[in-house]
mmCIF file of C-alpha atoms in Angstrom:
data_model
loop_
_atom_site.group_PDB
_atom_site.id
_atom_site.type_symbol
_atom_site.label_atom_id
_atom_site.label_comp_id
_atom_site.label_asym_id
_atom_site.label_seq_id
_atom_site.Cartn_x
_atom_site.Cartn_y
_atom_site.Cartn_z
ATOM 1 C CA LYS O 1203 28.499 -14.951 -10.741
ATOM 2 C CA THR O 1204 29.886 -12.838 -7.759
ATOM 3 C CA GLY O 1205 29.002 -9.522 -5.518
ATOM 4 C CA SER O 1206 26.342 -7.301 -4.717
ATOM 5 C CA ILE O 1207 23.458 -5.102 -6.032
ATOM 6 C CA ILE O 1208 22.416 -1.920 -4.326
ATOM 7 C CA ILE O 1209 19.045 -1.200 -4.610
ATOM 8 C CA GLY O 1210 17.428 1.551 -3.016
ATOM 9 C CA ALA O 1211 13.491 1.349 -2.027
ATOM 10 C CA ALA O 1212 11.148 2.793 -0.076
ATOM 11 C CA PRO O 1213 10.035 0.078 3.499
ATOM 12 C CA TYR O 1214 6.725 0.097 2.212
ATOM 13 C CA ARG O 1215 8.414 -1.199 -1.452
ATOM 14 C CA THR O 1216 11.004 -3.350 -0.236
ATOM 15 C CA ALA O 1217 8.139 -5.526 2.396
ATOM 16 C CA SER O 1218 5.469 -5.205 -0.685
ATOM 17 C CA MET O 1219 7.484 -6.066 -3.940
ATOM 18 C CA LEU O 1220 11.275 -7.389 -2.779
ATOM 19 C CA PRO O 1221 10.929 -9.796 -1.491
ATOM 20 C CA VAL O 1222 9.706 -11.896 -4.504
ATOM 21 C CA ILE O 1223 12.272 -10.244 -6.701
ATOM 22 C CA ALA O 1224 15.274 -11.342 -4.263
ATOM 23 C CA SER O 1225 13.115 -14.644 -4.057
ATOM 24 C CA THR O 1226 13.594 -15.418 -8.254
ATOM 25 C CA PHE O 1227 17.146 -13.490 -8.344
ATOM 26 C CA GLN O 1228 18.503 -16.386 -5.665
ATOM 27 C CA LYS O 1229 17.486 -18.384 -7.840
ATOM 28 C CA ILE O 1230 18.612 -17.340 -11.257
ATOM 29 C CA HIS O 1231 22.672 -15.141 -9.556
ATOM 30 C CA PRO O 1232 22.853 -17.986 -5.946
ATOM 31 C CA GLY O 1233 26.179 -16.352 -6.284
ATOM 32 C CA MET O 1234 25.283 -12.539 -5.722
ATOM 33 C CA ASN O 1235 23.530 -10.586 -3.118
ATOM 34 C CA LEU O 1236 21.090 -8.212 -2.568
ATOM 35 C CA VAL O 1237 21.734 -5.287 -0.473
ATOM 36 C CA VAL O 1238 18.399 -3.152 0.350
ATOM 37 C CA CYS O 1239 19.337 0.691 1.109
ATOM 38 C CA GLU O 1240 15.736 1.786 2.317
ATOM 39 C CA GLY O 1241 15.072 5.564 2.163
ATOM 40 C CA THR O 1242 12.024 8.439 1.302
ATOM 41 C CA THR O 1243 11.273 9.402 -2.174
ATOM 42 C CA ALA O 1244 13.314 11.999 -2.092
ATOM 43 C CA GLU O 1245 16.133 10.693 -0.280
ATOM 44 C CA LEU O 1246 16.013 7.827 -2.546
ATOM 45 C CA VAL O 1247 16.504 10.073 -5.402
ATOM 46 C CA GLU O 1248 18.890 11.901 -4.215
ATOM 47 C CA GLY O 1249 20.741 8.440 -3.691
ATOM 48 C CA MET O 1250 20.454 8.418 -7.261
ATOM 49 C CA GLU O 1251 21.490 11.418 -8.404
ATOM 50 C CA GLN O 1252 24.927 10.591 -6.095
ATOM 51 C CA GLY O 1253 25.596 6.957 -7.631
ATOM 52 C CA LYS O 1254 24.543 4.690 -4.366
ATOM 53 C CA TYR O 1255 22.356 2.510 -5.643
ATOM 54 C CA ASP O 1256 22.620 -0.078 -9.471
ATOM 55 C CA LEU O 1257 18.747 0.291 -9.659
ATOM 56 C CA CYS O 1258 16.061 1.587 -8.021
ATOM 57 C CA LEU O 1259 11.965 1.498 -7.208
ATOM 58 C CA THR O 1260 11.504 4.921 -6.084
ATOM 59 C CA MET O 1261 7.339 6.754 -7.245
ATOM 60 C CA LEU O 1262 7.269 9.036 -10.888
ATOM 61 C CA PRO O 1263 8.200 11.302 -11.747
ATOM 62 C CA ILE O 1264 11.842 11.087 -12.245
ATOM 63 C CA ASP O 1265 13.742 13.577 -14.063
ATOM 64 C CA PRO O 1266 14.358 11.819 -17.638
ATOM 65 C CA GLU O 1267 17.835 13.991 -18.216
ATOM 66 C CA LEU O 1268 19.420 12.018 -15.407
ATOM 67 C CA PHE O 1269 18.100 8.526 -14.892
ATOM 68 C CA SER O 1270 16.697 5.652 -17.536
ATOM 69 C CA TYR O 1271 13.740 4.252 -16.076
ATOM 70 C CA GLU O 1272 11.082 1.563 -16.408
ATOM 71 C CA LYS O 1273 7.495 1.611 -14.891
ATOM 72 C CA VAL O 1274 6.647 -1.445 -12.981
ATOM 73 C CA LEU O 1275 4.182 -1.118 -11.397
ATOM 74 C CA GLU O 1276 0.695 1.892 -11.242
ATOM 75 C CA GLU O 1277 -0.750 2.689 -8.038
ATOM 76 C CA GLU O 1278 -4.329 3.790 -7.666
ATOM 77 C CA LEU O 1279 -4.176 6.378 -4.876
ATOM 78 C CA LEU O 1280 -7.174 6.149 -2.023
ATOM 79 C CA LEU O 1281 -9.097 7.335 0.897
ATOM 80 C CA ALA O 1282 -7.848 4.833 4.515
ATOM 81 C CA VAL O 1283 -9.987 5.680 6.535
ATOM 82 C CA PRO O 1284 -10.559 4.279 10.493
ATOM 83 C CA CYS O 1285 -13.066 1.244 10.780
ATOM 84 C CA SER O 1286 -13.726 3.021 14.406
ATOM 85 C CA TYR O 1287 -15.693 5.654 11.807
ATOM 86 C CA PRO O 1288 -18.932 5.973 11.243
ATOM 87 C CA HIS O 1289 -20.480 4.500 7.902
ATOM 88 C CA PRO O 1290 -19.059 7.747 5.870
ATOM 89 C CA PRO O 1291 -22.242 9.892 4.237
ATOM 90 C CA PHE O 1292 -19.661 11.283 1.353
ATOM 91 C CA SER O 1293 -18.875 7.732 -0.517
ATOM 92 C CA ARG O 1294 -20.750 6.191 -2.831
ATOM 93 C CA SER O 1295 -20.883 2.983 -4.874
ATOM 94 C CA LEU O 1296 -20.937 4.447 -8.591
ATOM 95 C CA TYR O 1297 -22.808 2.040 -11.206
ATOM 96 C CA SER O 1298 -22.448 1.850 -14.821
ATOM 97 C CA GLU O 1299 -25.346 3.863 -16.603
ATOM 98 C CA ASN O 1300 -26.248 1.661 -18.505
ATOM 99 C CA ASN O 1301 -26.152 -1.180 -16.716
ATOM 100 C CA ALA O 1302 -27.613 0.240 -13.472
ATOM 101 C CA SER O 1303 -30.513 -2.194 -14.014
ATOM 102 C CA ASN O 1304 -27.505 -5.096 -13.930
ATOM 103 C CA GLY O 1305 -25.488 -3.216 -10.614
ATOM 104 C CA VAL O 1306 -22.225 -3.758 -12.342
ATOM 105 C CA ILE O 1307 -20.174 -1.941 -10.446
ATOM 106 C CA LEU O 1308 -17.257 0.482 -12.180
ATOM 107 C CA PHE O 1309 -15.100 0.426 -8.896
ATOM 108 C CA LYS O 1310 -14.110 -2.612 -6.502
ATOM 109 C CA ARG O 1311 -14.766 -0.624 -3.550
ATOM 110 C CA GLU O 1312 -16.406 2.912 -2.568
ATOM 111 C CA VAL O 1313 -15.686 5.789 -3.558
ATOM 112 C CA VAL O 1314 -15.475 9.198 -2.123
ATOM 113 C CA ASP O 1315 -15.391 12.663 -3.923
ATOM 114 C CA VAL O 1316 -11.543 15.066 -3.309
ATOM 115 C CA GLU O 1317 -13.840 17.856 -1.549
ATOM 116 C CA SER O 1318 -15.204 15.034 1.341
ATOM 117 C CA LEU O 1319 -11.519 15.235 2.713
ATOM 118 C CA ASN O 1320 -12.832 19.182 3.670
ATOM 119 C CA GLY O 1321 -12.577 19.254 7.325
ATOM 120 C CA GLN O 1322 -11.352 16.291 8.255
ATOM 121 C CA ARG O 1323 -8.669 14.865 10.732
ATOM 122 C CA MET O 1324 -5.308 13.505 7.843
ATOM 123 C CA ILE O 1325 -2.948 11.982 8.878
ATOM 124 C CA MET O 1326 0.130 13.582 7.281
ATOM 125 C CA LEU O 1327 4.035 12.664 5.207
ATOM 126 C CA THR O 1328 6.912 14.609 6.389
ATOM 127 C CA GLU O 1329 7.091 17.524 3.749
ATOM 128 C CA GLY O 1330 8.744 16.352 0.568
ATOM 129 C CA GLN O 1331 7.523 12.924 0.093
ATOM 130 C CA PHE O 1332 5.751 12.000 -2.671
ATOM 131 C CA MET O 1333 2.828 11.635 -0.728
ATOM 132 C CA GLN O 1334 2.307 14.330 0.800
ATOM 133 C CA LYS O 1335 3.074 16.379 -2.661
ATOM 134 C CA GLN O 1336 -0.468 14.869 -3.520
ATOM 135 C CA LEU O 1337 -1.962 15.185 -0.491
ATOM 136 C CA ASN O 1338 -0.409 19.445 -1.083
ATOM 137 C CA SER O 1339 -1.278 19.585 -4.370
ATOM 138 C CA LEU O 1340 -5.543 18.292 -3.659
ATOM 139 C CA ILE O 1341 -5.522 20.596 -0.483
ATOM 140 C CA LEU O 1342 -4.545 23.618 -2.892
ATOM 141 C CA SER O 1343 -6.241 22.703 -6.058
ATOM 142 C CA HIS O 1344 -10.160 21.984 -4.466
ATOM 143 C CA HIS O 1345 -9.193 24.487 -1.824
ATOM 144 C CA LEU O 1346 -9.407 22.489 0.833
ATOM 145 C CA ASN O 1347 -9.283 22.925 4.950
ATOM 146 C CA VAL O 1348 -8.112 19.660 6.507
ATOM 147 C CA LYS O 1349 -6.593 18.920 9.641
ATOM 148 C CA THR O 1350 -3.130 17.515 10.807
ATOM 149 C CA ALA O 1351 -4.280 14.747 12.938
ATOM 150 C CA ALA O 1352 -0.070 13.716 13.238
ATOM 151 C CA VAL O 1353 2.644 13.944 10.789
ATOM 152 C CA VAL O 1354 4.860 10.745 10.191
ATOM 153 C CA LYS O 1355 7.887 9.678 8.395
ATOM 154 C CA SER O 1356 6.146 6.215 6.317
ATOM 155 C CA LEU O 1357 3.465 4.450 5.175
ATOM 156 C CA GLU O 1358 4.317 2.278 7.754
ATOM 157 C CA ALA O 1359 3.657 4.806 10.560
ATOM 158 C CA GLN O 1360 0.559 6.329 8.275
ATOM 159 C CA ILE O 1361 -1.852 3.237 8.011
ATOM 160 C CA GLU O 1362 -0.954 1.614 11.972
ATOM 161 C CA PHE O 1363 -1.914 5.479 12.904
ATOM 162 C CA VAL O 1364 -5.401 5.903 10.571
ATOM 163 C CA LYS O 1365 -5.732 1.541 12.214
ATOM 164 C CA ALA O 1366 -5.637 3.156 15.417
ATOM 165 C CA GLY O 1367 -8.323 6.307 14.355
ATOM 166 C CA VAL O 1368 -5.682 9.272 15.032
ATOM 167 C CA GLY O 1369 -7.277 10.157 11.165
ATOM 168 C CA MET O 1370 -7.553 9.828 7.595
ATOM 169 C CA ALA O 1371 -4.820 9.242 4.985
ATOM 170 C CA LEU O 1372 -4.172 9.666 1.288
ATOM 171 C CA VAL O 1373 -2.580 5.750 0.587
ATOM 172 C CA PRO O 1374 -1.116 4.186 -2.383
ATOM 173 C CA SER O 1375 -3.418 0.786 -3.132
ATOM 174 C CA GLY O 1376 -1.096 -1.521 -2.411
ATOM 175 C CA ILE O 1377 -0.665 -0.950 1.381
ATOM 176 C CA GLU O 1378 -3.916 -2.151 1.716
ATOM 177 C CA ARG O 1379 -2.318 -5.887 1.714
ATOM 178 C CA PHE O 1380 -0.770 -4.967 4.502
ATOM 179 C CA CYS O 1381 -4.247 -4.291 6.533
ATOM 180 C CA THR O 1382 -5.425 -7.904 6.582
ATOM 181 C CA ASP O 1383 -7.668 -7.306 9.866
ATOM 182 C CA ASN O 1384 -10.210 -5.649 8.701
ATOM 183 C CA SER O 1385 -9.226 -2.190 10.329
ATOM 184 C CA VAL O 1386 -9.449 0.187 7.981
ATOM 185 C CA THR O 1387 -11.668 0.915 5.038
ATOM 186 C CA PHE O 1388 -9.993 1.649 1.974
ATOM 187 C CA TYR O 1389 -11.754 4.889 -0.813
ATOM 188 C CA SER O 1390 -10.997 5.514 -4.920
ATOM 189 C CA PHE O 1391 -11.647 8.974 -5.440
ATOM 190 C CA SER O 1392 -14.446 9.277 -8.227
ATOM 191 C CA SER O 1393 -12.079 10.954 -10.656
ATOM 192 C CA PRO O 1394 -8.992 10.595 -10.818
ATOM 193 C CA LEU O 1395 -6.378 11.277 -9.636
ATOM 194 C CA PRO O 1396 -2.608 13.225 -10.575
#
């Protein structure tokens, strides 16, 4: 077979997922090539509605009436904090109540309560992006007062601002792989986020 497959994906997904997929695809279909079109979740959904892509890697939820989809990955939402910040007094390790004496950790990282975001400087994403909608929902439902430190378009820029010590950010757990220099500390939330 020859030809192209057009894939829509966020830049973060392109960097974190597509290299392995592309390598495997090329071995199976050496005559085919991949065309990757990057955009925000909103841009990708719009492109799907217009039929621009053969397939798309994007975040749920999407309208099941318009698209068929398959969940390929589930990520935890984390709080990314610059390592230059003092160890947050609002974080803690959680242990199983039944096994507290054995030190069995329920989370692989320290945890924070959503309320600990109150008063913090946050790196925001541009309006309409899924992750920003998640943060806005948390702010409203928990009556939080957060300070906007910066507004950026991509998760990659967001995590770079966190690395530089500008503020904290709500990020998907997969972004951890881009932070191997120990410049960011990641915290789970004590209760699951929507």
